[in-house]
Amino acid sequence: MLNATAIHGLLLLVKCSSVHQVTGTVYDRNRLPRYSVSGTWDAGVSYSEVLDSKIERKTHVPCKFGEATAVWTANRVPPSFEAKYNFTQFTCCLNEEDDSVAPTDTRRRPDQRMMESGNFDKANELKVLLEEKQRQRRRQREANIAELTAQGKDTTAVLYRPRYFRVEKDTLTGLSTHRYAGGYWEAKERQAWKNTVDLYTVKLA
């Protein structure tokens, strides 16, 4: 793992030990170890300041380090979580209905809601309608682009562009990435979803 300041970390899953154990080391820009990381990925992780920069070859862990400080501790799991795909409480809540989110938020998908209520036949019918609606939008957009192109006009207005993100080149990887450009939380607070595409309004026969 490498961040923009050239600080990087090495995280290892420990073999022949606890199946959940992890260890790691955080290095500075001069490749000197500064912090040691240890714990288990299902319970908690802590870090300690490195007091001796010498690294143990086999474990990649510094030989001496200070008192441990907790970085993350797992929340208590909900009842019968094994029967719920081992989801945490946070994961279970990710898809909760929220009337304040954007009209394009996937939590507003009617087929998804129908499936969650156990009505799989209607969920499948709605899914088919939503997919056809998506294909119709694409066909219309492609027709608009073709018409404007034939007329020698600019097609920018009919192209999809991220509303709350901008495309930038990552300085570390050189790849394109999306960076938040602002505006979403303000729109959510005001409930001002101007010029939002209607994605999910469909009716069953």
One Martini backbone bead per residue (centre of mass of N, CA, C, O) as a GRO file, in nm:
protein
  205
    1MET     BB    1   0.096   0.036   0.023
    2LEU     BB    2   0.044   0.372  -0.124
    3ASN     BB    3   0.093   0.708  -0.087
    4ALA     BB    4   0.142   1.046  -0.171
    5THR     BB    5   0.403   1.051   0.054
    6ALA     BB    6   0.553   0.758   0.034
    7ILE     BB    7   0.393   0.599   0.225
    8HIS     BB    8   0.420   0.256   0.335
    9GLY     BB    9   0.271  -0.080   0.340
   10LEU     BB   10   0.292  -0.409   0.508
   11LEU     BB   11   0.070  -0.689   0.473
   12LEU     BB   12   0.015  -0.992   0.667
   13LEU     BB   13  -0.069  -1.325   0.650
   14VAL     BB   14  -0.052  -1.568   0.887
   15LYS     BB   15   0.105  -1.861   0.891
   16CYS     BB   16   0.054  -2.119   1.102
   17SER     BB   17  -0.182  -1.979   1.259
   18SER     BB   18  -0.397  -1.775   1.294
   19VAL     BB   19  -0.644  -1.729   1.053
   20HIS     BB   20  -0.673  -1.401   1.147
   21GLN     BB   21  -0.389  -1.307   1.132
   22VAL     BB   22  -0.205  -0.990   1.140
   23THR     BB   23   0.071  -0.811   0.986
   24GLY     BB   24   0.275  -0.500   1.000
   25THR     BB   25   0.438  -0.220   0.812
   26VAL     BB   26   0.541   0.121   0.839
   27TYR     BB   27   0.681   0.339   0.600
   28ASP     BB   28   0.880   0.571   0.496
   29ARG     BB   29   1.036   0.749   0.241
   30ASN     BB   30   1.318   0.594   0.352
   31ARG     BB   31   1.236   0.291   0.439
   32LEU     BB   32   1.153   0.325   0.737
   33PRO     BB   33   1.039   0.201   1.019
   34ARG     BB   34   0.753   0.323   1.231
   35TYR     BB   35   0.522   0.092   1.226
   36SER     BB   36   0.333  -0.155   1.394
   37VAL     BB   37   0.110  -0.419   1.290
   38SER     BB   38  -0.167  -0.582   1.473
   39GLY     BB   39  -0.387  -0.878   1.455
   40THR     BB   40  -0.732  -0.919   1.356
   41TRP     BB   41  -0.974  -0.911   1.098
   42ASP     BB   42  -1.229  -0.992   1.319
   43ALA     BB   43  -1.150  -0.786   1.588
   44GLY     BB   44  -0.846  -0.633   1.567
   45VAL     BB   45  -0.629  -0.335   1.552
   46SER     BB   46  -0.284  -0.239   1.603
   47TYR     BB   47  -0.028   0.000   1.705
   48SER     BB   48   0.336   0.066   1.694
   49GLU     BB   49   0.618   0.209   1.774
   50VAL     BB   50   0.931   0.220   1.648
   51LEU     BB   51   1.253   0.159   1.820
   52ASP     BB   52   1.365  -0.050   1.598
   53SER     BB   53   1.468  -0.078   1.256
   54LYS     BB   54   1.493  -0.366   1.280
   55ILE     BB   55   1.417  -0.654   1.077
   56GLU     BB   56   1.244  -0.936   1.061
   57ARG     BB   57   1.264  -1.153   0.803
   58LYS     BB   58   1.019  -1.351   0.837
   59THR     BB   59   0.791  -1.121   0.949
   60HIS     BB   60   0.845  -0.803   0.904
   61VAL     BB   61   0.916  -0.726   1.206
   62PRO     BB   62   1.006  -0.545   1.443
   63CYS     BB   63   1.194  -0.587   1.733
   64LYS     BB   64   1.109  -0.291   1.847
   65PHE     BB   65   0.828  -0.162   2.045
   66GLY     BB   66   0.575  -0.002   2.164
   67GLU     BB   67   0.284   0.078   2.264
   68ALA     BB   68  -0.032  -0.013   2.207
   69THR     BB   69  -0.284   0.101   1.960
   70ALA     BB   70  -0.598   0.126   1.878
   71VAL     BB   71  -0.765   0.134   1.556
   72TRP     BB   72  -0.952  -0.136   1.552
   73THR     BB   73  -1.291  -0.253   1.637
   74ALA     BB   74  -1.516  -0.481   1.639
   75ASN     BB   75  -1.830  -0.523   1.623
   76ARG     BB   76  -2.103  -0.654   1.711
   77VAL     BB   77  -2.284  -0.909   1.618
   78PRO     BB   78  -2.559  -1.018   1.503
   79PRO     BB   79  -2.799  -1.223   1.525
   80SER     BB   80  -2.751  -1.489   1.329
   81PHE     BB   81  -2.509  -1.416   1.119
   82GLU     BB   82  -2.449  -1.688   0.978
   83ALA     BB   83  -2.742  -1.676   0.824
   84LYS     BB   84  -2.625  -1.372   0.704
   85TYR     BB   85  -2.337  -1.397   0.565
   86ASN     BB   86  -2.174  -1.248   0.801
   87PHE     BB   87  -2.304  -0.992   0.859
   88THR     BB   88  -2.303  -0.690   0.962
   89GLN     BB   89  -2.477  -0.430   1.071
   90PHE     BB   90  -2.378  -0.240   0.851
   91THR     BB   91  -2.438  -0.423   0.607
   92CYS     BB   92  -2.746  -0.455   0.665
   93CYS     BB   93  -2.790  -0.123   0.632
   94LEU     BB   94  -2.710  -0.035   0.337
   95ASN     BB   95  -3.025  -0.103   0.214
   96GLU     BB   96  -3.183   0.103   0.339
   97GLU     BB   97  -3.430   0.306   0.343
   98ASP     BB   98  -3.409   0.648   0.180
   99ASP     BB   99  -3.576   0.947   0.100
  100SER     BB  100  -3.304   1.145   0.071
  101VAL     BB  101  -3.201   1.030  -0.170
  102ALA     BB  102  -3.135   0.994  -0.474
  103PRO     BB  103  -3.322   0.889  -0.748
  104THR     BB  104  -3.055   0.706  -0.843
  105ASP     BB  105  -3.054   0.531  -0.614
  106THR     BB  106  -3.051   0.185  -0.561
  107ARG     BB  107  -3.257   0.191  -0.314
  108ARG     BB  108  -3.502   0.256  -0.537
  109ARG     BB  109  -3.538  -0.018  -0.640
  110PRO     BB  110  -3.819  -0.211  -0.694
  111ASP     BB  111  -3.699  -0.500  -0.731
  112GLN     BB  112  -3.541  -0.506  -0.469
  113ARG     BB  113  -3.780  -0.470  -0.275
  114MET     BB  114  -3.940  -0.718  -0.371
  115MET     BB  115  -3.725  -0.927  -0.298
  116GLU     BB  116  -3.706  -0.859   0.011
  117SER     BB  117  -4.023  -0.948   0.043
  118GLY     BB  118  -4.040  -1.232  -0.147
  119ASN     BB  119  -4.120  -1.127  -0.452
  120PHE     BB  120  -3.978  -1.274  -0.720
  121ASP     BB  121  -4.162  -1.242  -0.966
  122LYS     BB  122  -4.193  -0.930  -0.956
  123ALA     BB  123  -3.895  -0.867  -0.951
  124ASN     BB  124  -3.836  -0.979  -1.236
  125GLU     BB  125  -4.031  -0.798  -1.391
  126LEU     BB  126  -3.898  -0.530  -1.307
  127LYS     BB  127  -3.617  -0.587  -1.414
  128VAL     BB  128  -3.699  -0.603  -1.712
  129LEU     BB  129  -3.811  -0.312  -1.730
  130LEU     BB  130  -3.552  -0.164  -1.646
  131GLU     BB  131  -3.371  -0.273  -1.876
  132GLU     BB  132  -3.543  -0.160  -2.108
  133LYS     BB  133  -3.522   0.135  -2.022
  134GLN     BB  134  -3.217   0.148  -2.057
  135ARG     BB  135  -3.213   0.078  -2.361
  136GLN     BB  136  -3.381   0.321  -2.452
  137ARG     BB  137  -3.186   0.539  -2.360
  138ARG     BB  138  -2.948   0.447  -2.535
  139ARG     BB  139  -3.085   0.468  -2.811
  140GLN     BB  140  -3.151   0.771  -2.787
  141ARG     BB  141  -2.863   0.872  -2.747
  142GLU     BB  142  -2.743   0.756  -3.010
  143ALA     BB  143  -2.936   0.913  -3.197
  144ASN     BB  144  -2.850   1.198  -3.106
  145ILE     BB  145  -2.553   1.173  -3.180
  146ALA     BB  146  -2.591   1.109  -3.481
  147GLU     BB  147  -2.743   1.370  -3.553
  148LEU     BB  148  -2.529   1.576  -3.457
  149THR     BB  149  -2.297   1.466  -3.627
  150ALA     BB  150  -2.434   1.510  -3.908
  151GLN     BB  151  -2.454   1.835  -3.832
  152GLY     BB  152  -2.184   1.926  -3.679
  153LYS     BB  153  -2.236   1.896  -3.373
  154ASP     BB  154  -2.236   1.907  -3.046
  155THR     BB  155  -2.238   1.618  -2.798
  156THR     BB  156  -2.208   1.691  -2.495
  157ALA     BB  157  -2.513   1.720  -2.392
  158VAL     BB  158  -2.568   1.382  -2.445
  159LEU     BB  159  -2.360   1.304  -2.246
  160TYR     BB  160  -2.228   1.129  -1.996
  161ARG     BB  161  -2.179   1.276  -1.667
  162PRO     BB  162  -2.050   1.335  -1.383
  163ARG     BB  163  -2.182   1.526  -1.119
  164TYR     BB  164  -1.985   1.458  -0.840
  165PHE     BB  165  -1.746   1.403  -1.046
  166ARG     BB  166  -1.398   1.385  -1.146
  167VAL     BB  167  -1.158   1.333  -1.385
  168GLU     BB  168  -0.839   1.191  -1.299
  169LYS     BB  169  -0.496   1.166  -1.258
  170ASP     BB  170  -0.301   0.955  -1.103
  171THR     BB  171   0.009   1.020  -0.958
  172LEU     BB  172   0.092   0.713  -0.905
  173THR     BB  173  -0.048   0.531  -1.152
  174GLY     BB  174  -0.177   0.699  -1.414
  175LEU     BB  175  -0.472   0.669  -1.367
  176SER     BB  176  -0.798   0.692  -1.381
  177THR     BB  177  -1.005   0.898  -1.163
  178HIS     BB  178  -1.250   0.966  -0.911
  179ARG     BB  179  -1.339   1.288  -0.783
  180TYR     BB  180  -1.480   1.473  -0.564
  181ALA     BB  181  -1.673   1.786  -0.645
  182GLY     BB  182  -1.935   1.824  -0.518
  183GLY     BB  183  -2.301   1.875  -0.408
  184TYR     BB  184  -2.455   1.636  -0.284
  185TRP     BB  185  -2.512   1.722   0.015
  186GLU     BB  186  -2.659   1.980  -0.065
  187ALA     BB  187  -2.884   1.844  -0.231
  188LYS     BB  188  -2.990   1.667   0.000
  189GLU     BB  189  -3.067   1.894   0.198
  190ARG     BB  190  -3.264   2.037  -0.032
  191GLN     BB  191  -3.385   1.846  -0.244
  192ALA     BB  192  -3.203   1.912  -0.528
  193TRP     BB  193  -3.276   1.720  -0.824
  194LYS     BB  194  -3.171   1.838  -1.090
  195ASN     BB  195  -3.184   1.673  -1.384
  196THR     BB  196  -3.287   1.386  -1.323
  197VAL     BB  197  -3.290   1.066  -1.402
  198ASP     BB  198  -3.537   0.833  -1.478
  199LEU     BB  199  -3.498   0.493  -1.368
  200TYR     BB  200  -3.763   0.355  -1.176
  201THR     BB  201  -4.020   0.411  -1.349
  202VAL     BB  202  -4.253   0.145  -1.330
  203LYS     BB  203  -4.503  -0.087  -1.470
  204LEU     BB  204  -4.714  -0.328  -1.414
  205ALA     BB  205  -4.950  -0.524  -1.589
   0.00000   0.00000   0.00000
